Short mmCIF file of C-alpha atoms and ligand atoms in Angstrom, two decimals:
data_model
loop_
_atom_site.label_atom_id
_atom_site.label_comp_id
_atom_site.label_asym_id
_atom_site.label_seq_id
_atom_site.Cartn_x
_atom_site.Cartn_y
_atom_site.Cartn_z
CA UNK B 1 -18.29 -126.35 -119.88
CA UNK B 2 -21.38 -125.12 -121.63
CA UNK B 3 -21.42 -122.10 -123.95
CA UNK B 4 -24.92 -120.62 -124.15
CA UNK B 5 -25.43 -118.55 -127.32
CA UNK B 6 -27.59 -115.41 -127.42
CA UNK B 7 -31.13 -115.68 -128.72
CA UNK B 8 -30.86 -115.28 -132.49
CA UNK B 9 -27.10 -115.95 -132.66
CA UNK B 10 -26.14 -116.58 -136.28
CA UNK B 11 -24.82 -119.84 -137.69
CA UNK B 12 -21.49 -118.07 -138.31
CA UNK B 13 -21.25 -117.06 -134.65
CA UNK B 14 -21.96 -120.62 -133.54
CA UNK B 15 -19.36 -121.93 -136.00
CA UNK B 16 -16.82 -119.47 -134.61
CA UNK B 17 -17.37 -120.84 -131.09
CA UNK B 18 -16.98 -124.40 -132.37
CA UNK B 19 -13.75 -123.47 -134.17
CA UNK B 20 -12.22 -121.81 -131.10
CA UNK B 21 -13.06 -124.82 -128.93
CA UNK B 22 -11.48 -127.16 -131.48
CA UNK B 23 -8.43 -124.92 -131.87
CA UNK B 24 -7.95 -125.18 -128.11
CA UNK B 25 -7.82 -128.96 -128.50
CA UNK B 26 -11.28 -129.89 -127.16
CA UNK B 27 -14.40 -131.29 -128.77
CA UNK B 28 -17.39 -129.03 -129.44
CA UNK B 29 -20.96 -130.33 -129.33
CA UNK B 30 -23.50 -127.79 -130.64
CA UNK B 31 -26.98 -128.40 -129.16
CA UNK B 32 -29.67 -126.38 -130.95
CA UNK B 33 -32.67 -125.58 -128.69
CA UNK B 34 -36.09 -124.04 -129.24
CA UNK B 35 -34.94 -120.61 -128.02
CA UNK B 36 -31.19 -120.68 -128.32
CA UNK B 37 -28.23 -122.91 -129.07
CA UNK B 38 -25.74 -124.17 -126.49
CA UNK B 39 -22.32 -125.56 -127.36
CA UNK B 40 -20.86 -128.16 -125.01
CA UNK B 41 -17.08 -128.31 -124.51
CA UNK B 42 -16.00 -131.90 -123.95
CA UNK B 43 -12.71 -132.94 -122.38
CA UNK B 44 -12.23 -129.95 -120.07
CA UNK B 45 -9.02 -130.74 -118.20
CA UNK B 46 -9.31 -127.66 -116.00
CA UNK B 47 -7.07 -125.57 -118.25
CA UNK B 48 -9.72 -124.04 -120.47
CA UNK B 49 -9.44 -120.26 -120.65
CA UNK B 50 -13.15 -119.45 -120.78
CA UNK B 51 -12.50 -115.73 -121.40
CA UNK B 52 -11.47 -116.62 -124.96
CA UNK B 53 -14.95 -117.98 -125.51
CA UNK B 54 -17.05 -115.55 -123.48
CA UNK B 55 -15.64 -112.65 -125.53
CA UNK B 56 -16.82 -114.12 -128.84
CA UNK B 57 -19.71 -112.50 -130.68
CA UNK B 58 -23.09 -114.10 -130.02
CA UNK B 59 -22.09 -115.73 -126.69
CA UNK B 60 -24.53 -115.05 -123.83
CA UNK B 61 -22.95 -117.04 -120.99
CA UNK B 62 -20.30 -119.61 -120.20
CA UNK B 63 -21.35 -122.14 -117.58
CA UNK B 64 -18.72 -124.22 -115.80
CA UNK B 65 -20.06 -127.71 -115.39
CA UNK B 66 -16.93 -129.26 -113.95
CA UNK B 67 -14.79 -127.47 -111.39
CA UNK B 68 -11.55 -125.81 -112.47
CA UNK B 69 -9.67 -127.81 -109.86
CA UNK B 70 -9.06 -131.53 -110.09
CA UNK B 71 -6.78 -133.15 -107.57
CA UNK B 72 -8.35 -131.44 -104.56
CA UNK B 73 -11.88 -132.43 -105.57
CA UNK B 74 -13.98 -135.19 -104.04
CA UNK B 75 -14.56 -136.52 -107.54
CA UNK B 76 -10.84 -137.09 -107.87
CA UNK B 77 -10.58 -138.81 -104.49
CA UNK B 78 -13.80 -139.78 -102.71
CA UNK B 79 -12.19 -140.78 -99.39
CA UNK B 80 -10.87 -138.20 -96.92
CA UNK B 81 -7.19 -137.34 -97.05
CA UNK B 82 -5.49 -137.73 -93.69
CA UNK B 83 -2.41 -135.54 -93.30
CA UNK B 84 0.13 -136.78 -90.77
CA UNK B 85 1.97 -133.82 -89.26
CA UNK B 86 4.00 -135.91 -86.82
CA UNK B 87 3.72 -139.43 -85.43
CA UNK B 88 0.27 -139.66 -83.81
CA UNK B 89 -0.90 -136.29 -85.15
CA UNK B 90 -3.22 -137.03 -88.07
CA UNK B 91 -5.46 -134.30 -89.46
CA UNK B 92 -8.56 -135.38 -91.36
CA UNK B 93 -9.27 -138.66 -89.59
CA UNK B 94 -11.51 -139.36 -86.64
CA UNK B 95 -9.48 -137.19 -84.30
CA UNK B 96 -9.77 -133.44 -83.92
CA UNK B 97 -6.32 -131.85 -83.68
CA UNK B 98 -5.76 -128.83 -81.43
CA UNK B 99 -3.04 -126.42 -82.57
CA UNK B 100 -2.29 -123.61 -80.18
CA UNK B 101 0.31 -121.09 -79.13
CA UNK B 102 1.14 -117.42 -79.30
CA UNK B 103 0.80 -115.45 -82.52
CA UNK B 104 4.55 -114.72 -82.48
CA UNK B 105 7.58 -116.41 -81.01
CA UNK B 106 8.93 -113.61 -78.83
CA UNK B 107 11.60 -115.11 -76.59
CA UNK B 108 12.79 -118.61 -75.82
CA UNK B 109 11.23 -118.43 -72.34
CA UNK B 110 7.90 -117.25 -73.74
CA UNK B 111 7.55 -119.98 -76.36
CA UNK B 112 8.77 -122.77 -74.09
CA UNK B 113 6.35 -121.66 -71.35
CA UNK B 114 3.50 -121.39 -73.89
CA UNK B 115 4.35 -124.88 -75.18
CA UNK B 116 4.14 -126.38 -71.69
CA UNK B 117 0.88 -124.55 -71.03
CA UNK B 118 -0.88 -125.60 -74.23
CA UNK B 119 0.39 -129.15 -73.86
CA UNK B 120 -0.91 -129.34 -70.30
CA UNK B 121 -4.28 -128.16 -71.58
CA UNK B 122 -4.35 -130.87 -74.25
CA UNK B 123 -2.97 -129.40 -77.49
CA UNK B 124 -1.19 -131.70 -79.95
CA UNK B 125 0.64 -128.97 -81.91
CA UNK B 126 2.43 -125.78 -81.01
CA UNK B 127 1.63 -122.97 -83.41
CA UNK B 128 3.66 -119.78 -83.33
CA UNK B 129 5.15 -117.48 -85.94
CA UNK B 130 8.82 -116.70 -86.46
CA UNK B 131 8.12 -114.88 -89.73
CA UNK B 132 5.19 -112.52 -89.22
CA UNK B 133 3.18 -110.91 -92.02
CA UNK B 134 2.22 -107.64 -90.29
CA UNK B 135 -0.03 -105.03 -91.84
CA UNK B 136 2.41 -102.30 -90.79
CA UNK B 137 6.11 -102.49 -91.67
CA UNK B 138 6.80 -100.86 -88.28
CA UNK B 139 5.18 -103.65 -86.27
CA UNK B 140 7.14 -106.59 -84.85
CA UNK B 141 8.16 -108.73 -87.83
CA UNK B 142 9.15 -111.89 -85.97
CA UNK B 143 12.50 -113.31 -84.88
CA UNK B 144 13.19 -115.20 -88.12
CA UNK B 145 15.52 -118.20 -87.84
CA UNK B 146 16.19 -117.52 -84.16
CA UNK B 147 12.46 -117.97 -83.58
CA UNK B 148 12.58 -121.29 -85.44
CA UNK B 149 15.37 -122.44 -83.14
CA UNK B 150 13.26 -121.53 -80.10
CA UNK B 151 10.37 -123.50 -81.58
CA UNK B 152 12.71 -126.45 -82.00
CA UNK B 153 13.66 -126.14 -78.33
CA UNK B 154 9.99 -126.07 -77.35
CA UNK B 155 9.39 -129.23 -79.37
CA UNK B 156 12.34 -130.94 -77.77
CA UNK B 157 11.00 -130.12 -74.30
CA UNK B 158 7.37 -131.00 -74.91
CA UNK B 159 7.15 -133.32 -77.92
CA UNK B 160 4.57 -131.02 -79.51
CA UNK B 161 4.55 -130.90 -83.32
CA UNK B 162 5.45 -127.48 -84.71
CA UNK B 163 3.34 -125.48 -87.16
CA UNK B 164 4.82 -122.17 -88.28
CA UNK B 165 4.45 -119.72 -91.12
CA UNK B 166 6.68 -119.17 -94.13
CA UNK B 167 6.32 -115.92 -96.04
CA UNK B 168 8.69 -116.45 -98.96
CA UNK B 169 10.71 -119.17 -100.63
CA UNK B 170 13.89 -118.56 -98.67
CA UNK B 171 11.96 -118.62 -95.41
CA UNK B 172 10.06 -121.73 -96.49
CA UNK B 173 13.29 -123.68 -96.90
CA UNK B 174 14.30 -122.74 -93.37
CA UNK B 175 10.83 -123.46 -91.96
CA UNK B 176 10.94 -126.89 -93.62
CA UNK B 177 14.19 -127.63 -91.77
CA UNK B 178 12.73 -126.85 -88.35
CA UNK B 179 8.96 -127.36 -88.48
CA UNK B 180 6.57 -130.28 -88.91
CA UNK B 181 4.05 -128.28 -90.93
CA UNK B 182 4.48 -125.12 -93.01
CA UNK B 183 1.75 -122.52 -92.64
CA UNK B 184 0.94 -120.32 -95.62
CA UNK B 185 -0.88 -117.29 -94.29
CA UNK B 186 -3.96 -115.54 -95.57
CA UNK B 187 -1.95 -112.81 -97.28
CA UNK B 188 0.04 -115.36 -99.25
CA UNK B 189 -2.83 -117.66 -100.23
CA UNK B 190 -2.55 -116.44 -103.79
CA UNK B 191 1.23 -116.21 -103.95
CA UNK B 192 1.35 -118.88 -106.61
CA UNK B 193 5.13 -119.12 -106.90
CA UNK B 194 5.34 -119.71 -103.13
CA UNK B 195 2.58 -122.33 -103.34
CA UNK B 196 4.43 -124.15 -106.13
CA UNK B 197 7.64 -124.00 -104.10
CA UNK B 198 6.17 -125.36 -100.87
CA UNK B 199 4.71 -128.15 -102.96
CA UNK B 200 8.27 -129.40 -103.48
CA UNK B 201 9.48 -129.34 -99.86
CA UNK B 202 8.01 -132.63 -98.68
CA UNK B 203 6.36 -131.16 -95.56
CA UNK B 204 2.65 -130.85 -94.82
CA UNK B 205 1.22 -127.43 -95.65
CA UNK B 206 -1.46 -125.57 -93.71
CA UNK B 207 -3.07 -123.20 -96.19
CA UNK B 208 -5.13 -120.36 -94.78
CA UNK B 209 -8.01 -118.80 -96.64
CA UNK B 210 -7.19 -115.35 -98.04
CA UNK B 211 -8.76 -112.20 -96.64
CA UNK B 212 -11.06 -111.84 -99.63
CA UNK B 213 -10.86 -115.32 -101.08
CA UNK B 214 -13.83 -117.42 -102.09
CA UNK B 215 -13.91 -121.11 -101.22
CA UNK B 216 -13.21 -121.75 -104.89
CA UNK B 217 -10.09 -119.54 -104.72
CA UNK B 218 -8.90 -121.46 -101.65
CA UNK B 219 -9.33 -124.81 -103.39
CA UNK B 220 -7.53 -123.55 -106.49
CA UNK B 221 -4.62 -122.42 -104.34
CA UNK B 222 -4.49 -125.86 -102.73
CA UNK B 223 -4.49 -127.32 -106.24
CA UNK B 224 -1.19 -125.50 -106.88
CA UNK B 225 0.45 -127.32 -103.97
CA UNK B 226 -0.95 -130.71 -105.01
CA UNK B 227 -0.03 -130.09 -108.64
CA UNK B 228 3.59 -129.57 -107.62
CA UNK B 229 3.71 -132.91 -105.91
CA UNK B 230 2.59 -132.39 -102.31
CA UNK B 231 -0.64 -134.14 -101.37
CA UNK B 232 -0.42 -133.17 -97.69
CA UNK B 233 -2.45 -129.98 -97.57
CA UNK B 234 -4.63 -128.87 -94.65
CA UNK B 235 -7.04 -126.04 -95.41
CA UNK B 236 -7.82 -123.39 -92.80
CA UNK B 237 -10.87 -121.18 -92.46
CA UNK B 238 -9.79 -117.94 -90.75
CA UNK B 239 -12.52 -115.51 -91.69
CA UNK B 240 -12.88 -113.06 -94.54
CA UNK B 241 -13.19 -109.27 -94.67
CA UNK B 242 -16.67 -107.87 -94.80
CA UNK B 243 -18.31 -104.47 -94.32
CA UNK B 244 -18.99 -105.08 -90.61
CA UNK B 245 -16.40 -103.59 -88.22
CA UNK B 246 -17.88 -105.50 -85.24
CA UNK B 247 -15.27 -108.23 -85.71
CA UNK B 248 -11.80 -108.30 -87.25
CA UNK B 249 -13.02 -110.75 -89.89
CA UNK B 250 -16.26 -112.60 -90.59
CA UNK B 251 -15.67 -116.17 -89.49
CA UNK B 252 -17.27 -118.37 -92.13
CA UNK B 253 -18.50 -121.49 -90.37
CA UNK B 254 -20.29 -122.70 -93.48
CA UNK B 255 -16.95 -123.01 -95.26
CA UNK B 256 -16.25 -126.11 -93.15
CA UNK B 257 -19.06 -128.36 -94.44
CA UNK B 258 -18.89 -126.80 -97.92
CA UNK B 259 -15.19 -127.59 -98.26
CA UNK B 260 -15.83 -131.10 -96.96
CA UNK B 261 -18.41 -131.63 -99.69
CA UNK B 262 -16.19 -130.24 -102.42
CA UNK B 263 -12.82 -131.61 -101.35
CA UNK B 264 -11.21 -134.60 -99.67
CA UNK B 265 -8.66 -132.35 -97.93
CA UNK B 266 -8.93 -131.76 -94.18
CA UNK B 267 -10.04 -128.36 -92.95
CA UNK B 268 -9.23 -126.72 -89.63
CA UNK B 269 -10.70 -123.53 -88.19
CA UNK B 270 -8.95 -120.49 -86.76
CA UNK B 271 -11.47 -118.62 -84.63
CA UNK B 272 -8.71 -116.33 -83.30
CA UNK B 273 -8.10 -114.49 -86.58
CA UNK B 274 -11.67 -115.30 -87.58
CA UNK B 275 -13.00 -112.99 -84.86
CA UNK B 276 -10.04 -111.00 -83.55
CA UNK B 277 -11.73 -110.71 -80.14
CA UNK B 278 -10.82 -112.94 -77.20
CA UNK B 279 -14.35 -113.39 -75.90
CA UNK B 280 -15.57 -114.62 -79.28
CA UNK B 281 -12.89 -117.25 -79.72
CA UNK B 282 -14.34 -119.86 -77.37
CA UNK B 283 -17.91 -119.82 -78.78
CA UNK B 284 -16.63 -119.95 -82.37
CA UNK B 285 -14.15 -122.74 -81.57
CA UNK B 286 -16.96 -124.80 -80.07
CA UNK B 287 -19.12 -124.12 -83.11
CA UNK B 288 -16.35 -125.05 -85.54
CA UNK B 289 -15.81 -128.44 -83.91
CA UNK B 290 -19.56 -129.01 -83.88
CA UNK B 291 -19.61 -128.12 -87.59
CA UNK B 292 -17.06 -130.83 -88.31
CA UNK B 293 -13.70 -129.05 -88.38
CA UNK B 294 -10.77 -131.47 -88.36
CA UNK B 295 -8.87 -129.23 -86.02
CA UNK B 296 -8.72 -125.88 -84.32
CA UNK B 297 -5.95 -123.30 -84.45
CA UNK B 298 -6.13 -121.01 -81.43
CA UNK B 299 -3.85 -118.24 -80.25
CA UNK B 300 -2.89 -118.62 -76.59
CA UNK B 301 -0.33 -116.43 -74.83
CA UNK B 302 1.17 -116.81 -71.34
CA UNK B 303 0.54 -113.09 -70.86
CA UNK B 304 -1.71 -111.65 -73.60
CA UNK B 305 -1.38 -108.04 -72.33
CA UNK B 306 2.32 -108.18 -73.16
CA UNK B 307 2.03 -109.98 -76.50
CA UNK B 308 3.96 -108.43 -79.39
CA UNK B 309 1.15 -109.36 -81.78
CA UNK B 310 -2.52 -110.30 -81.57
CA UNK B 311 -2.77 -110.04 -77.77
CA UNK B 312 -6.41 -108.92 -77.96
CA UNK B 313 -7.46 -112.21 -79.52
CA UNK B 314 -5.16 -114.48 -77.52
CA UNK B 315 -6.72 -116.69 -74.87
CA UNK B 316 -5.31 -116.87 -71.36
CA UNK B 317 -3.88 -120.34 -70.73
CA UNK B 318 -6.63 -121.22 -68.23
CA UNK B 319 -9.34 -120.13 -70.71
CA UNK B 320 -7.73 -122.36 -73.29
CA UNK B 321 -7.67 -125.33 -70.90
CA UNK B 322 -11.38 -124.86 -70.27
CA UNK B 323 -12.05 -124.65 -74.00
CA UNK B 324 -10.19 -127.90 -74.69
CA UNK B 325 -12.38 -129.65 -72.12
CA UNK B 326 -15.47 -128.38 -73.89
CA UNK B 327 -14.12 -129.39 -77.30
CA UNK B 328 -13.59 -132.90 -75.93
CA UNK B 329 -17.27 -133.09 -74.97
CA UNK B 330 -18.43 -131.67 -78.32
CA UNK B 331 -16.19 -134.04 -80.27
CA UNK B 332 -17.57 -137.02 -78.36
CA UNK B 333 -21.11 -135.93 -79.21
CA UNK B 334 -20.31 -136.21 -82.93
CA UNK B 335 -18.33 -139.44 -82.69
CA UNK B 336 -14.85 -137.94 -82.64
CA UNK B 337 -12.06 -137.64 -80.11
CA UNK B 338 -9.31 -135.09 -79.59
CA UNK B 339 -5.77 -136.04 -80.56
CA UNK B 340 -4.05 -136.44 -77.20
CA UNK B 341 -1.16 -134.18 -76.29
CA UNK B 342 2.18 -135.99 -76.62
CA UNK B 343 2.89 -138.05 -73.55
CA UNK B 344 6.61 -137.52 -73.56
CA UNK B 345 9.06 -135.03 -74.88
CA UNK B 346 10.59 -136.31 -78.10
CA UNK B 347 13.08 -135.01 -80.58
CA UNK B 348 10.83 -135.05 -83.62
CA UNK B 349 12.27 -135.03 -87.09
CA UNK B 350 13.38 -131.57 -88.18
C1 PEP D 1 -1.34 -115.94 -88.03
O1 PEP D 1 -1.68 -117.12 -88.14
O2 PEP D 1 -0.77 -115.49 -87.03
C2 PEP D 1 -1.73 -115.02 -89.12
C3 PEP D 1 -1.02 -113.95 -89.41
O3 PEP D 1 -2.86 -115.42 -89.70
P1 PEP D 1 -3.55 -114.99 -91.08
O4 PEP D 1 -2.56 -115.30 -92.15
O5 PEP D 1 -4.76 -115.87 -91.12
O6 PEP D 1 -3.89 -113.53 -90.98
MN1 MN D 2 -1.87 -113.92 -85.23
#
């Protein structure tokens, strides 16, 4: 970190900055320049509270030279992290993993049918919510543990790995019992106590970008999970809120290569929530794979008109099958392959 002093800052002001840095347990290196003095902070372990310094008299600017996160950074680990969700389902390697299913688990028949449909189309994971974070408290909130049981049935019948959301600590313990990967949704990306807790559960975590989160915020949230002992984090770009009502969110394609430069963690893309509009999902899914996403999370419903949540952005099963074919071609063009759907039904570990 570099503390740039104002033009004409006094020796006493510079000394005060040096003292505060030393009090915080770091080394201070004053660097007098022709116009102004800068003070370097050496030994930044990511815990420096820069507001203590920026508020001091005579300070013009505090520049962060190293990133505030550590374990998620490429500097920390140059090679890609590969997160294994289930046997044969590795996110972050050469294969592109397709996760698909309805927004919500609605009935046993619905989720089992959806599982068969997405598997037939080529998905490797079934994604559906039993705990739903809805904007309105009067909207369908999900089936809770019953929904998890239905997901377990769908896995038993198809062998698909299960990705499903947890909204709080109690729910996360249950989700960890039933699912292969715990999703933390956009609204909870900055629920730091939940992030710390899921870091202790020993299951891979799919962490979605918050509605108004910067890429930096997303990486810092992932750092919470890694810092509590869980290295298996998959990031997910799902769009951010902007001023433009033309789409539900602004799908940020650039986040994919940016995250890959900054972090060794895998990143998947969710063009369903990223656009909110069915007809935009296919073009954005194609683009995300072309941009290097390690996987795609797509909402697919056996009957979108009757969906209890997010029907307007859910693909019809035949649209999804067509999309998977296209993603196979795009992946091949950039030297990747799609993770094949499970060949047999298995009883995966709960
Ligand atoms: C979801 O995945 O169904 C969901 C609610 O997504 P998000 O948290 O990205 O809004
Ligand atoms: Mn949804």
